[in-house]
PDB file of C-alpha atoms (C1' of nucleotides) and ligand atoms in Angstrom:
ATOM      1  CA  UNK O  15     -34.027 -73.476  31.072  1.00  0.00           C
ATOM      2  CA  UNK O  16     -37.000 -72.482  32.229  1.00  0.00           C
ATOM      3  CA  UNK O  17     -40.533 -72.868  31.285  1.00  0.00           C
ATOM      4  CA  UNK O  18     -42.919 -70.845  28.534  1.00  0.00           C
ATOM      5  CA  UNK O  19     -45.991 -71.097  26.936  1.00  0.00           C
ATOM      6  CA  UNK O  20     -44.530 -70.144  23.597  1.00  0.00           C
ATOM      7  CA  UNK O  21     -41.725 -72.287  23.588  1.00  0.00           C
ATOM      8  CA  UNK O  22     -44.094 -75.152  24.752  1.00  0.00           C
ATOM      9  CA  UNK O  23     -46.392 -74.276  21.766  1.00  0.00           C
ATOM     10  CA  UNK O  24     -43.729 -74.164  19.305  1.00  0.00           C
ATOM     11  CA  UNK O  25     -42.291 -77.555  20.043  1.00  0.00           C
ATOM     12  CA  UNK O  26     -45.856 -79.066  19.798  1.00  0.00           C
ATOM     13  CA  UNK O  27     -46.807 -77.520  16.488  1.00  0.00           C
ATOM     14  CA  UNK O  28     -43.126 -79.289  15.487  1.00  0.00           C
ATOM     15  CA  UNK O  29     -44.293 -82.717  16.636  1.00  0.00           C
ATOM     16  CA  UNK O  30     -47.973 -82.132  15.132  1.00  0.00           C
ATOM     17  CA  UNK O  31     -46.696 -82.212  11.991  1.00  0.00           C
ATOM     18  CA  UNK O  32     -45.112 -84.402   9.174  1.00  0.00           C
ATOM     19  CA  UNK O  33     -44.555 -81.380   6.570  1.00  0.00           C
ATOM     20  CA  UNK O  34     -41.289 -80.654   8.191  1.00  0.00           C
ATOM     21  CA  UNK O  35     -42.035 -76.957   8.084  1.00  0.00           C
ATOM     22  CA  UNK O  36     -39.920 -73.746   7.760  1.00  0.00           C
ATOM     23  CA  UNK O  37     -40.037 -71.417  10.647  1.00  0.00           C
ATOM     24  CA  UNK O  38     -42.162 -69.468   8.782  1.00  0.00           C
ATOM     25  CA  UNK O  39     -45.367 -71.775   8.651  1.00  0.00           C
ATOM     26  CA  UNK O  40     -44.419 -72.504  12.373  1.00  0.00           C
ATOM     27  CA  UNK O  41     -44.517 -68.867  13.081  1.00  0.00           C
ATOM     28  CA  UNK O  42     -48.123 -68.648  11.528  1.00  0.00           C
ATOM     29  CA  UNK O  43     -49.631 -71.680  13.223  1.00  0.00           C
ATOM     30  CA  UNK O  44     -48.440 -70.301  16.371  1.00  0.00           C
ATOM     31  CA  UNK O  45     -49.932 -66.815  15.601  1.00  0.00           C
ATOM     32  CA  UNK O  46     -53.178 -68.428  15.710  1.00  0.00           C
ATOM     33  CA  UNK O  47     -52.463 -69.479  19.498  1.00  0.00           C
ATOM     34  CA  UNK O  48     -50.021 -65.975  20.398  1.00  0.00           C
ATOM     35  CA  UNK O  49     -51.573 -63.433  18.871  1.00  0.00           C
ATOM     36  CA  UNK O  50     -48.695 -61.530  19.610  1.00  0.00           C
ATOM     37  CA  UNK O  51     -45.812 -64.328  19.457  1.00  0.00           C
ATOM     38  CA  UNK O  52     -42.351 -63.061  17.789  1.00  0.00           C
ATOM     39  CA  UNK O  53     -41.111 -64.688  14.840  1.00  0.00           C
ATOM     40  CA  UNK O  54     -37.764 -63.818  16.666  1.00  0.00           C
ATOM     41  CA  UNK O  55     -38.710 -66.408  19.701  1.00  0.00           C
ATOM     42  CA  UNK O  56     -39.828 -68.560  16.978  1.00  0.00           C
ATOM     43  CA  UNK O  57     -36.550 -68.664  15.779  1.00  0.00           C
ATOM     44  CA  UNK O  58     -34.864 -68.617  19.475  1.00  0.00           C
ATOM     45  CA  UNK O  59     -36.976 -71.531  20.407  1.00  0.00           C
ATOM     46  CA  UNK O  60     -35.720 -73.940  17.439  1.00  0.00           C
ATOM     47  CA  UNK O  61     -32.691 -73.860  17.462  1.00  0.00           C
ATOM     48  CA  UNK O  62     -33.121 -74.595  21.738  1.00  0.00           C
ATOM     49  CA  UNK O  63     -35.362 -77.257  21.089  1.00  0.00           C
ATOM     50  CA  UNK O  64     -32.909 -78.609  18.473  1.00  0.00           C
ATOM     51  CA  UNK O  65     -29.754 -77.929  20.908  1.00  0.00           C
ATOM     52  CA  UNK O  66     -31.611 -79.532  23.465  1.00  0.00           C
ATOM     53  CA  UNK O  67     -32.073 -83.132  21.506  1.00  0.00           C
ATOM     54  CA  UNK O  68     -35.776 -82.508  21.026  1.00  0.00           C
ATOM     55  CA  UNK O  69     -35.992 -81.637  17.378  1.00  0.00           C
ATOM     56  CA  UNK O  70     -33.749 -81.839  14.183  1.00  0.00           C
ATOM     57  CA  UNK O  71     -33.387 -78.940  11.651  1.00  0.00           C
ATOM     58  CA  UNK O  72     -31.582 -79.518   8.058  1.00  0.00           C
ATOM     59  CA  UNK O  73     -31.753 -77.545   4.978  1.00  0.00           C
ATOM     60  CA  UNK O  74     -33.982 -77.728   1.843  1.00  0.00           C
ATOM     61  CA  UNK O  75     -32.362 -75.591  -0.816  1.00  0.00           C
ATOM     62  CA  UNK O  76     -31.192 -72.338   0.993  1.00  0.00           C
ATOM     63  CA  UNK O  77     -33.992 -72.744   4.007  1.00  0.00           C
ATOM     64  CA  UNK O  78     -34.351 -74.674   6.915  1.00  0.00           C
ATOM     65  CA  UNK O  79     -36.739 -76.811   7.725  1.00  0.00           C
ATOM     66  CA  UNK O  80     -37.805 -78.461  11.124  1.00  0.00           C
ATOM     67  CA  UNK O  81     -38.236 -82.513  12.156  1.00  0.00           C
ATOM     68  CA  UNK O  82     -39.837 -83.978  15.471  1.00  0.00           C
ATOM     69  CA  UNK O  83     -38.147 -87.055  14.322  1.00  0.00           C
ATOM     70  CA  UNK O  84     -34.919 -87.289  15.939  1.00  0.00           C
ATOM     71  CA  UNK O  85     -34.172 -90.260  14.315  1.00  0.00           C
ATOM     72  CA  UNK O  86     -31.768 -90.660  11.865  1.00  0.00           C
ATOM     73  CA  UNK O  87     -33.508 -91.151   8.848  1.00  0.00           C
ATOM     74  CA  UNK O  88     -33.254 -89.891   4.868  1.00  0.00           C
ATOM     75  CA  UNK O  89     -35.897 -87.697   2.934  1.00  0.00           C
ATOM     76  CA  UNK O  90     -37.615 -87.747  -0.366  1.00  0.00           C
ATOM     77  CA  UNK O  91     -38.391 -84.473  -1.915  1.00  0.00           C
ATOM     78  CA  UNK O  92     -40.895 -84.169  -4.381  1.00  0.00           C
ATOM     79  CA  UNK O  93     -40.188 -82.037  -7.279  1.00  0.00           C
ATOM     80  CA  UNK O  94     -44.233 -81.637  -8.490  1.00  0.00           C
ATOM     81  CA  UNK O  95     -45.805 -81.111  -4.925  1.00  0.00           C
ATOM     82  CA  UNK O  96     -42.633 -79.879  -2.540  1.00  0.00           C
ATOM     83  CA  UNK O  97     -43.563 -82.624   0.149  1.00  0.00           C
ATOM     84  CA  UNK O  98     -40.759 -84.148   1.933  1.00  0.00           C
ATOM     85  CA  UNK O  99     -41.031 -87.984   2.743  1.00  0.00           C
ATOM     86  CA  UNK O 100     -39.375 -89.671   5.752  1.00  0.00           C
ATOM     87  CA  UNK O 101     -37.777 -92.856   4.560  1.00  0.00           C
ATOM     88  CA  UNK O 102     -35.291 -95.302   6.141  1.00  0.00           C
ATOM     89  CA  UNK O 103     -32.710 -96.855   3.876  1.00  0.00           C
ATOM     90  CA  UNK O 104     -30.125 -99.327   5.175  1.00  0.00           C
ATOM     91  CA  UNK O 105     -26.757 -97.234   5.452  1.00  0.00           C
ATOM     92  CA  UNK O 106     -25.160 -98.967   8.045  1.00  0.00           C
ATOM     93  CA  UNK O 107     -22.240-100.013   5.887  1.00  0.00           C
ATOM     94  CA  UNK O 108     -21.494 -95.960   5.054  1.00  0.00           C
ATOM     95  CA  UNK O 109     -19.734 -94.921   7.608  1.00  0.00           C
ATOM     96  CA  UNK O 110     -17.231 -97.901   7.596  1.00  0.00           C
ATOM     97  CA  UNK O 111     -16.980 -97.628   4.148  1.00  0.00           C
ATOM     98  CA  UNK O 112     -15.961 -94.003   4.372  1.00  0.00           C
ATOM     99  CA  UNK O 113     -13.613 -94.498   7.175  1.00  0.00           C
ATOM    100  CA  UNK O 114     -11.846 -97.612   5.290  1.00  0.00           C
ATOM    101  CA  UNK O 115     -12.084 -95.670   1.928  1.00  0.00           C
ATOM    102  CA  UNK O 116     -11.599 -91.887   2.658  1.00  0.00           C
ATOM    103  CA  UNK O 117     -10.159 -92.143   6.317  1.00  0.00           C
ATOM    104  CA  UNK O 118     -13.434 -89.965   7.085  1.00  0.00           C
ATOM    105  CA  UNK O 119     -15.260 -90.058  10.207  1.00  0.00           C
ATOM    106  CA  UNK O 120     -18.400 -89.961   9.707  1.00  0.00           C
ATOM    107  CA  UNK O 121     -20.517 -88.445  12.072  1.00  0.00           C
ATOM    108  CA  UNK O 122     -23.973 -87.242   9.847  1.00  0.00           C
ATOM    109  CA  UNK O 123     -25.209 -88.742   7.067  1.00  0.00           C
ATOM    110  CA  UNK O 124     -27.931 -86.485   4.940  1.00  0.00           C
ATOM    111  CA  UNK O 125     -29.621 -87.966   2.095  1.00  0.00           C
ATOM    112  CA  UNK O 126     -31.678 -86.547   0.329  1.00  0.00           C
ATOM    113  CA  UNK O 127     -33.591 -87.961  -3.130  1.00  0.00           C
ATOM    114  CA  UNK O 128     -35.648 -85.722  -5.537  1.00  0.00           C
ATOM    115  CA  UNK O 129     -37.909 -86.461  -8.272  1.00  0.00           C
ATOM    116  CA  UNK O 130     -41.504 -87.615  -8.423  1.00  0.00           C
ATOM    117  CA  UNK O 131     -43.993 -89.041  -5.622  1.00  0.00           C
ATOM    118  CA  UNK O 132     -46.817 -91.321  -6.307  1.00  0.00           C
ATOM    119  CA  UNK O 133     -49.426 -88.227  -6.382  1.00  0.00           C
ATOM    120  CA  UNK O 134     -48.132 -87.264  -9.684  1.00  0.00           C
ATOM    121  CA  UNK O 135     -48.505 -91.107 -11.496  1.00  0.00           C
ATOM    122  CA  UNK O 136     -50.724 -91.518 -14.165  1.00  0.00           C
ATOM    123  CA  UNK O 137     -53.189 -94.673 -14.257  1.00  0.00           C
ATOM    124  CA  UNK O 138     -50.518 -96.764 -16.433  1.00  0.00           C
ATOM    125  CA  UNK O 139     -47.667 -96.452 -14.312  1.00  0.00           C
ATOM    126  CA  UNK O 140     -49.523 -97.553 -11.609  1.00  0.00           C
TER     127      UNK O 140
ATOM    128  CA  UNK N   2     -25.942 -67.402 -25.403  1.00  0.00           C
ATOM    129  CA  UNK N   3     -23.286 -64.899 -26.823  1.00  0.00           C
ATOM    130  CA  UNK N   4     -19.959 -64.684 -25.693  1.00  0.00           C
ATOM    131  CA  UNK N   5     -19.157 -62.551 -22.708  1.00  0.00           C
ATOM    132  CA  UNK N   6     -15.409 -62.451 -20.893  1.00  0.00           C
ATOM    133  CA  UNK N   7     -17.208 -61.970 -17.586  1.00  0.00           C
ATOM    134  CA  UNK N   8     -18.660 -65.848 -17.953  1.00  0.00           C
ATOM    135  CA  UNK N   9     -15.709 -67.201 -19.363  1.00  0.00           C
ATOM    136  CA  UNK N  10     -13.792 -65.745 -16.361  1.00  0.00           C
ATOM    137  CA  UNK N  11     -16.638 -67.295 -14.214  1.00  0.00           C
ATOM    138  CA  UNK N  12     -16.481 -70.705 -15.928  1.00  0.00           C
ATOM    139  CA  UNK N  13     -12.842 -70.987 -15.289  1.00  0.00           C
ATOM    140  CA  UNK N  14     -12.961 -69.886 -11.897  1.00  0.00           C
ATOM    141  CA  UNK N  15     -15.482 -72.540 -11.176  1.00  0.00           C
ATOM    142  CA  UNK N  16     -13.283 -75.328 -13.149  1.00  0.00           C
ATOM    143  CA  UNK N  17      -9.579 -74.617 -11.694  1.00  0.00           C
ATOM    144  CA  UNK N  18     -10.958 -75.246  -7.828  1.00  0.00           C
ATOM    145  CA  UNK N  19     -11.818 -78.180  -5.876  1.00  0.00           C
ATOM    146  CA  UNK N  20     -13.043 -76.477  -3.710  1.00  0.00           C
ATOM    147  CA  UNK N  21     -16.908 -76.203  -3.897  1.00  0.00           C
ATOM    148  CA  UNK N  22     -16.758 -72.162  -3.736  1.00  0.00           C
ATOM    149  CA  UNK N  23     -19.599 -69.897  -2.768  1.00  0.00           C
ATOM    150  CA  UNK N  24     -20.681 -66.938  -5.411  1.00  0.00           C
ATOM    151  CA  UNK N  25     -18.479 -64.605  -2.933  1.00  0.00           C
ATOM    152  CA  UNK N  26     -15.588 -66.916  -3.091  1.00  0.00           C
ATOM    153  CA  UNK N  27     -15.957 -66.258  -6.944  1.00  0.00           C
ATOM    154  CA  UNK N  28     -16.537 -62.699  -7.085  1.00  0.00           C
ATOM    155  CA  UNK N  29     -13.446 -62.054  -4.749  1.00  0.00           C
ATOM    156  CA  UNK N  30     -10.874 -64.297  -7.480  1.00  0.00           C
ATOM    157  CA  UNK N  31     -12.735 -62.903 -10.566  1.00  0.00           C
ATOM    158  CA  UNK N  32     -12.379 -59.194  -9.155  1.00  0.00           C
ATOM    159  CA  UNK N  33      -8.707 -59.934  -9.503  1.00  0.00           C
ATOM    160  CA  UNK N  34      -8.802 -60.149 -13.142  1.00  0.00           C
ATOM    161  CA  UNK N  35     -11.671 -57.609 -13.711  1.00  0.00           C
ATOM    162  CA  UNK N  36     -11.687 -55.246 -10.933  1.00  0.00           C
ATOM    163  CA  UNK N  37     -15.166 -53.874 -11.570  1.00  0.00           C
ATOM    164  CA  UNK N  38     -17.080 -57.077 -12.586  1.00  0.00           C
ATOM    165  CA  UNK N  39     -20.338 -57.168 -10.493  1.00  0.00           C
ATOM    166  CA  UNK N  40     -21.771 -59.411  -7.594  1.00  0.00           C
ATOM    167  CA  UNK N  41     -25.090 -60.115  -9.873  1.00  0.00           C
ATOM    168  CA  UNK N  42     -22.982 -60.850 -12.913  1.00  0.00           C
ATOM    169  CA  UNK N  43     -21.327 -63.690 -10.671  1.00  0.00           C
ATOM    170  CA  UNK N  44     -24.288 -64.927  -9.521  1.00  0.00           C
ATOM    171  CA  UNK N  45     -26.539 -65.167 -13.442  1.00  0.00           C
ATOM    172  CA  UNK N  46     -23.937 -66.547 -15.040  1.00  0.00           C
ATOM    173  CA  UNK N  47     -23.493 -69.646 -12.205  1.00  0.00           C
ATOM    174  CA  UNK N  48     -27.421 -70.044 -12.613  1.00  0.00           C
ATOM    175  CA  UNK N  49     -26.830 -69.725 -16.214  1.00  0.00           C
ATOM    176  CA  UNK N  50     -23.594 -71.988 -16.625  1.00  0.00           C
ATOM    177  CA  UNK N  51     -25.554 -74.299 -14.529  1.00  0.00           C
ATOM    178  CA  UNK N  52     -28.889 -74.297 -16.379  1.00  0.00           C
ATOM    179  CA  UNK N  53     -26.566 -75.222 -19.513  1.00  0.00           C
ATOM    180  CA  UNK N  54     -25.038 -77.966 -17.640  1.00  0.00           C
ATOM    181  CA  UNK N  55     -21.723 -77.357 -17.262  1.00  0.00           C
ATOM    182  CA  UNK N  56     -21.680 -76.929 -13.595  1.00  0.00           C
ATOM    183  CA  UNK N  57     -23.121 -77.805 -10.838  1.00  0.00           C
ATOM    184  CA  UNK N  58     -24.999 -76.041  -7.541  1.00  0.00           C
ATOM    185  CA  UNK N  59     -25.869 -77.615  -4.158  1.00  0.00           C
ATOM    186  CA  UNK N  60     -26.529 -75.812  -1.281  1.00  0.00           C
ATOM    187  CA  UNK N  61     -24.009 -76.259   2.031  1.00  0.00           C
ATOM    188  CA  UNK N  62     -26.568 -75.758   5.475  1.00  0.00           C
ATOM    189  CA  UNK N  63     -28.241 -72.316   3.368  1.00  0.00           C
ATOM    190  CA  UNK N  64     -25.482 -71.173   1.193  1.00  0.00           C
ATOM    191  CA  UNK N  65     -24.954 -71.834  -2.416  1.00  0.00           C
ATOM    192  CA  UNK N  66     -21.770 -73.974  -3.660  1.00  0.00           C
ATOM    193  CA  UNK N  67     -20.909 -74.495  -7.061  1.00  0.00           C
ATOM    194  CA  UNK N  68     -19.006 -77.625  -8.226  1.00  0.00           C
ATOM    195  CA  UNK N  69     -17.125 -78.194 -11.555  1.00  0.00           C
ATOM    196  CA  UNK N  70     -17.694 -81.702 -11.533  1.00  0.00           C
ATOM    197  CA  UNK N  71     -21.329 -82.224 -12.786  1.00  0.00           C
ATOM    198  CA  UNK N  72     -21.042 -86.011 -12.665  1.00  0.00           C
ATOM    199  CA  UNK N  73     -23.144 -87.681  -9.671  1.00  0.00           C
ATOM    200  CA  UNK N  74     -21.342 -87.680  -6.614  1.00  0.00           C
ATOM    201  CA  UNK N  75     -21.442 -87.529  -3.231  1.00  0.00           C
ATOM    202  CA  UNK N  76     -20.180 -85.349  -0.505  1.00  0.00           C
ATOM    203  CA  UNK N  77     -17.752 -85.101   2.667  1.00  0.00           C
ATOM    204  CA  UNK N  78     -17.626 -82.109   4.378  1.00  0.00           C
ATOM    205  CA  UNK N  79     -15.462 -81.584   7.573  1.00  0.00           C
ATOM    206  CA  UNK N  80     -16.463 -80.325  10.545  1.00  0.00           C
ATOM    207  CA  UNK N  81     -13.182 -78.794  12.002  1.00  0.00           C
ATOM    208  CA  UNK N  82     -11.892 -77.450   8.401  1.00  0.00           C
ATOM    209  CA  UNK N  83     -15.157 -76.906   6.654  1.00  0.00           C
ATOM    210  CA  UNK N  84     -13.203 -79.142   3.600  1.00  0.00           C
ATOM    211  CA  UNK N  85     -15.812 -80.707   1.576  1.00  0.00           C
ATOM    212  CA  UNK N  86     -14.659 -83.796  -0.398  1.00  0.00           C
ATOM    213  CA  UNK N  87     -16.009 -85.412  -3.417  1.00  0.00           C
ATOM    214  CA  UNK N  88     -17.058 -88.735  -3.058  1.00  0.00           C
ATOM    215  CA  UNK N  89     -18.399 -91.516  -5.611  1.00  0.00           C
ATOM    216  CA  UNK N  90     -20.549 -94.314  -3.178  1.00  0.00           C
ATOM    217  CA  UNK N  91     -21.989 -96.850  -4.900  1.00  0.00           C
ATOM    218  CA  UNK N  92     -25.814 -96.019  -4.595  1.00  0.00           C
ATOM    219  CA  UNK N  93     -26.670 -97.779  -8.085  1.00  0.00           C
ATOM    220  CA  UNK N  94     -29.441 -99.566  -5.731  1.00  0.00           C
ATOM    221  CA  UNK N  95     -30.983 -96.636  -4.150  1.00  0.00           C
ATOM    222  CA  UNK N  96     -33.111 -95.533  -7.216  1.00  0.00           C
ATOM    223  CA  UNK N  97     -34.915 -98.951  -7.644  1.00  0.00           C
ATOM    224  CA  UNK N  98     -35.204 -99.374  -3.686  1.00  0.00           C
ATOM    225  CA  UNK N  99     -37.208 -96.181  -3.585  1.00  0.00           C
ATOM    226  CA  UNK N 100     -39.373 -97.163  -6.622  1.00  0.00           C
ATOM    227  CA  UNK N 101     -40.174-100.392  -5.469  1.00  0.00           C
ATOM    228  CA  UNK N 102     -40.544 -99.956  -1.587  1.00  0.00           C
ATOM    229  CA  UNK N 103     -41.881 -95.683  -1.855  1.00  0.00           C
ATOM    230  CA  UNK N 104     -43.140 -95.883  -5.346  1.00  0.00           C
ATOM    231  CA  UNK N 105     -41.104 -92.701  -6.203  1.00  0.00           C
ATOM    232  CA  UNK N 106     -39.439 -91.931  -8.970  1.00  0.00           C
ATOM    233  CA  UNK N 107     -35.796 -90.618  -7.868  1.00  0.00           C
ATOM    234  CA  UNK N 108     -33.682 -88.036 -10.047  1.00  0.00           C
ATOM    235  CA  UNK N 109     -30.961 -86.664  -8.311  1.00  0.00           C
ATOM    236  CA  UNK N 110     -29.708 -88.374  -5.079  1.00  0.00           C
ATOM    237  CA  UNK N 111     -27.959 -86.037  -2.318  1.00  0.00           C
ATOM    238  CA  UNK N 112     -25.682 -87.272   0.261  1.00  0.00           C
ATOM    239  CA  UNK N 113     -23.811 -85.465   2.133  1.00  0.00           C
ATOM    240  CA  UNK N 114     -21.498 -87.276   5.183  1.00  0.00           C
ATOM    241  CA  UNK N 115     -20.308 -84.670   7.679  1.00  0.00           C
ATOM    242  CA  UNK N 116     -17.368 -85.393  10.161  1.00  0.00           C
ATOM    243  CA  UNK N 117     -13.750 -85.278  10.823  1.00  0.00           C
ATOM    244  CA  UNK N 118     -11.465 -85.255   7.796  1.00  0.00           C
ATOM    245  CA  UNK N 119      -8.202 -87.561   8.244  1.00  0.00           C
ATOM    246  CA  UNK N 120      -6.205 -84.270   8.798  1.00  0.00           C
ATOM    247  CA  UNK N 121      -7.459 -83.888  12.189  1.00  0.00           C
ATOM    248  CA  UNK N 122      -6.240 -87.333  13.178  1.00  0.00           C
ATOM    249  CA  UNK N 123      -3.718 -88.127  15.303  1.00  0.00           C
ATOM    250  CA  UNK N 124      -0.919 -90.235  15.725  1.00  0.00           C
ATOM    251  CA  UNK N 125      -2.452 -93.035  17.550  1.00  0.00           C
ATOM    252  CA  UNK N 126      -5.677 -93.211  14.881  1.00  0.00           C
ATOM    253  CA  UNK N 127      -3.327 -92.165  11.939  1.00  0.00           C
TER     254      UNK N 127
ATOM    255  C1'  DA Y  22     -44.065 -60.529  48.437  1.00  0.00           C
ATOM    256  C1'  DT Y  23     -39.446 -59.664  46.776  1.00  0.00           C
ATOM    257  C1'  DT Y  24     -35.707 -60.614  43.949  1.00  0.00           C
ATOM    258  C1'  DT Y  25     -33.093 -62.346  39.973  1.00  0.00           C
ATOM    259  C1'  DA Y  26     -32.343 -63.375  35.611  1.00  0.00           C
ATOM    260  C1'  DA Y  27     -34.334 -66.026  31.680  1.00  0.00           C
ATOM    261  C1'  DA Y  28     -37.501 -65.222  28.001  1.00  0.00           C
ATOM    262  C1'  DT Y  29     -40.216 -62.256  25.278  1.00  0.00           C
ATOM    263  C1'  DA Y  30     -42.069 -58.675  21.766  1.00  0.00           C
ATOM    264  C1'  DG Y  31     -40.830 -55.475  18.772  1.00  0.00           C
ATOM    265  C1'  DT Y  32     -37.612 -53.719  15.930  1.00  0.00           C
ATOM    266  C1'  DA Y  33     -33.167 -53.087  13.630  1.00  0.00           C
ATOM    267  C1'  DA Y  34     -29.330 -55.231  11.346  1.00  0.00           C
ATOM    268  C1'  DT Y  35     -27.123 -58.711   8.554  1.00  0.00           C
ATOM    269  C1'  DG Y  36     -26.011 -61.752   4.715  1.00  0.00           C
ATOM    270  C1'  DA Y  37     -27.215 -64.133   0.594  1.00  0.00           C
ATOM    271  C1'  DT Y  38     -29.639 -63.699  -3.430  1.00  0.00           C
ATOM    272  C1'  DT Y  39     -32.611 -61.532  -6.923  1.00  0.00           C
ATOM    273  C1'  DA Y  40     -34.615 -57.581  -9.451  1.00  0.00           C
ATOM    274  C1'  DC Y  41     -34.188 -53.285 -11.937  1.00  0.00           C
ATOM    275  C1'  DT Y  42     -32.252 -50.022 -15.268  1.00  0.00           C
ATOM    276  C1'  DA Y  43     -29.318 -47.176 -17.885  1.00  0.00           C
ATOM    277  C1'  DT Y  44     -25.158 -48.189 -20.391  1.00  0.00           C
ATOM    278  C1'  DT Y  45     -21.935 -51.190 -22.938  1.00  0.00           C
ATOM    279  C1'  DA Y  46     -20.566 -54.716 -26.034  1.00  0.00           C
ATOM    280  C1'  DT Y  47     -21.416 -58.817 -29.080  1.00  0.00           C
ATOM    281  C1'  DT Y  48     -22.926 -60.300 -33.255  1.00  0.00           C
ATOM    282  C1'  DA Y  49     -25.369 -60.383 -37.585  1.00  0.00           C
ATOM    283  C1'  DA Y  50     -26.739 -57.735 -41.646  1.00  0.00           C
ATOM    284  C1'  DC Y  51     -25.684 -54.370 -44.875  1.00  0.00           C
TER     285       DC Y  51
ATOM    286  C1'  DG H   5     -16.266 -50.717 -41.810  1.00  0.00           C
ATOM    287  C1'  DT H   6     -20.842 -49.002 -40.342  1.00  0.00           C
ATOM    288  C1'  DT H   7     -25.338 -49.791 -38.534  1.00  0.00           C
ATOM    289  C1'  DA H   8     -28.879 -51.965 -36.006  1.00  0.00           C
ATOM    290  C1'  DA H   9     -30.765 -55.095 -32.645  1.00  0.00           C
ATOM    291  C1'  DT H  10     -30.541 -56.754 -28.327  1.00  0.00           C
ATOM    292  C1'  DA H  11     -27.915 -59.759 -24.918  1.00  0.00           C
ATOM    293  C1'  DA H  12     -25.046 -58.850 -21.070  1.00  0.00           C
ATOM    294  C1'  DT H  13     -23.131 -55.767 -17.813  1.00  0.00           C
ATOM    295  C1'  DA H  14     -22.245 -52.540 -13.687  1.00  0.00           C
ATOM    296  C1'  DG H  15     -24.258 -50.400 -10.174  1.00  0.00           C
ATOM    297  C1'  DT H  16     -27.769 -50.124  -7.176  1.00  0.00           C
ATOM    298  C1'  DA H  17     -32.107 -51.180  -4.844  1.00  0.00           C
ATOM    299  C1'  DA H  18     -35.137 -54.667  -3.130  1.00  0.00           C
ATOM    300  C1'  DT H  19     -36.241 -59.098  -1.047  1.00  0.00           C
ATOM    301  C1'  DC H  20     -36.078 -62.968   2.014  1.00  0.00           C
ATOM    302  C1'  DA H  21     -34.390 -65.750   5.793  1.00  0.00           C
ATOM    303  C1'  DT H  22     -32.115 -65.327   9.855  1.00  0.00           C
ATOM    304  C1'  DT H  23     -29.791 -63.078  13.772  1.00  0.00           C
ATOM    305  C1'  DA H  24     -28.899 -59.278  17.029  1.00  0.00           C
ATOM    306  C1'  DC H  25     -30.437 -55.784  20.226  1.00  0.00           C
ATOM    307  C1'  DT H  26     -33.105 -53.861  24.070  1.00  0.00           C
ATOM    308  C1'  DA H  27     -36.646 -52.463  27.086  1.00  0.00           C
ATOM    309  C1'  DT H  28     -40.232 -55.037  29.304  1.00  0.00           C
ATOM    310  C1'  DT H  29     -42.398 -59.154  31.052  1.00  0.00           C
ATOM    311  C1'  DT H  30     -42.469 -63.331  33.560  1.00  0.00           C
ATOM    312  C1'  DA H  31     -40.937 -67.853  35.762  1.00  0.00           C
ATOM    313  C1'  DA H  32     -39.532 -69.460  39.807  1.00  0.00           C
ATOM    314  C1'  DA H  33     -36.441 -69.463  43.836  1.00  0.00           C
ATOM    315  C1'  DT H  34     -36.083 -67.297  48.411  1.00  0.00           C
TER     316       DT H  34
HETATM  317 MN1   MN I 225     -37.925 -86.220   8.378  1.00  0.00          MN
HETATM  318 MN1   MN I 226     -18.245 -82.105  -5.590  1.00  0.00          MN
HETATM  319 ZN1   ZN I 227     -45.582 -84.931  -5.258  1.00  0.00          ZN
HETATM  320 ZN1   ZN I 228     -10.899 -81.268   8.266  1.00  0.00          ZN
END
DNA sequence: ATTTAAATAGTAATGATTACTATTATTAAC
DNA sequence: GTTAATAATAGTAATCATTACTATTTAAAT
C-alpha cells in the first residue's frame, strides 16, 4: 500500500476524535483540508484503515460509524444527545460462558447500552 | 389501529420464524399469500407492530431484523452461516454498574456475540 | 526521466428505507 | 343495508448510505 495525503488525513481526523463519526462528518472535516477530496476515497480509505488493524467500524442503527480505538471495548449511546461513550465492562467470563452454554465460539462481542447520560440529569438526581 | 389482513399476515410472518428476518425476507413469504401486497406496506406495519410492542427491531451490521420475541435478550450470530441465535446472559448487573461507575441511566442493553456456530465444528472439537 | 500500477476525483449504480398519492376497505353511524 | 369518514393500501418516486466504475493523477521503483 502505498502512501497519500488523503488517506493520511482521513486516518488522523479518525484518531482526533472521540465522536466516533459517520463517514459523512469525516468526509466534511476532510473537505476543509481537500478541497476536492471524494467522499468515494473517504469511503475506500476506511474500510483500508480498518482492514489494515488501524481503526474499528461498527454500526449505530443502520449507519456506520468509525473508532481509533482498536481496543475491545463496549459503548453507551445516549438517547437525548446521540453521543456514544467508550466504556470497559468486565466480560471476560462471556465467551466461556457461551462456548460451555451454546457451544458458540465467540469471536466479537458488541455491546451496546442506550438510555440517558449525565448531561440530561436534573439537580436532584445528582 | 383498525384491522387490516396485510398486518395480520405480517404479524404472523414475524411470529412463526426464528429466524430474525429482514423486511425483504417478509415481503417475499407474505407475497405468497397476497401476491400484490406492497414493499412499504411490509415495512409500516413492522414499524407499526413494533411501536405497539409486539415485536421487536435491531439492526444486523446496517440492515433491519425483526424478532418475535420482544423479551430482553441477547444475540449470536454466525459468521460462516449468518445464523443468529437468541441468547438470555445474565446482565442483571450491567444496569447498576453503568449508573454507579458512568452515571448513566441504561434502557435497553445490546449484545451481540459473533463467531462460529457449533455446526461448523468438527469431530475433534465436537 | 521513464515506467508501472496504486490511488484518486467525479460520477453512476445499488440496496434499504421512507415519502407521496390516488384508490380501496374498515368501521361507525344512520 | 346504505352512507360517510378516514385509515390503510398498492404502486411509484424519492432519499440516504454505500459501492462500483473509469479516465486521470501520482507514488515510488528502476
Ligand atoms: Mn468506541
Ligand atoms: Mn432474538
Ligand atoms: Zn446525552
Ligand atoms: Zn454457523
Amino acid at each position: 500500500m502505498r502512501f497519500s495525503k488523503q488517506r493520511e488525513l482521513i486516518q488522523d481526523i479518525v484518531q482526533r476524535t472521540n465522536s466516533h463519526p459517520t463517514a459523512n462528518w469525516i468526509f466534511n472535516k476532510a473537505k476543509k483540508e481537500i478541497s476536492n477530496i471524494s467522499l468515494g476515497t473517504v469511503y475506500r480509505n476506511l474500510s483500508q484503515l480498518n482492514k489494515d488493524g488501524v481503526i474499528n467500524i461498527f454500526y449505530d442503527d443502520n449507519i456506520a460509524r468509525y473508532d481509533w480505538n482498536t481496543v475491545a471495548h463496549d459503548h453507551l449511546k445516549c438517547n437525548k444527545c446521540g453521543k456514544i461513550i467508550d466504556i470497559k465492562l468486565h466480560n471476560r467470563e462471556l465467551k466461556k460462558e457461551v462456548l460451555k452454554q451454546y457451544k458458540f465460539e465467540a469471536e466479537n462481542i458488541e455491546i451496546t447500552i442506550s438510555g440517558i447520560c449525565e448531561n440530561h440529569m436534573n439537580f436532584k438526581e445528582k
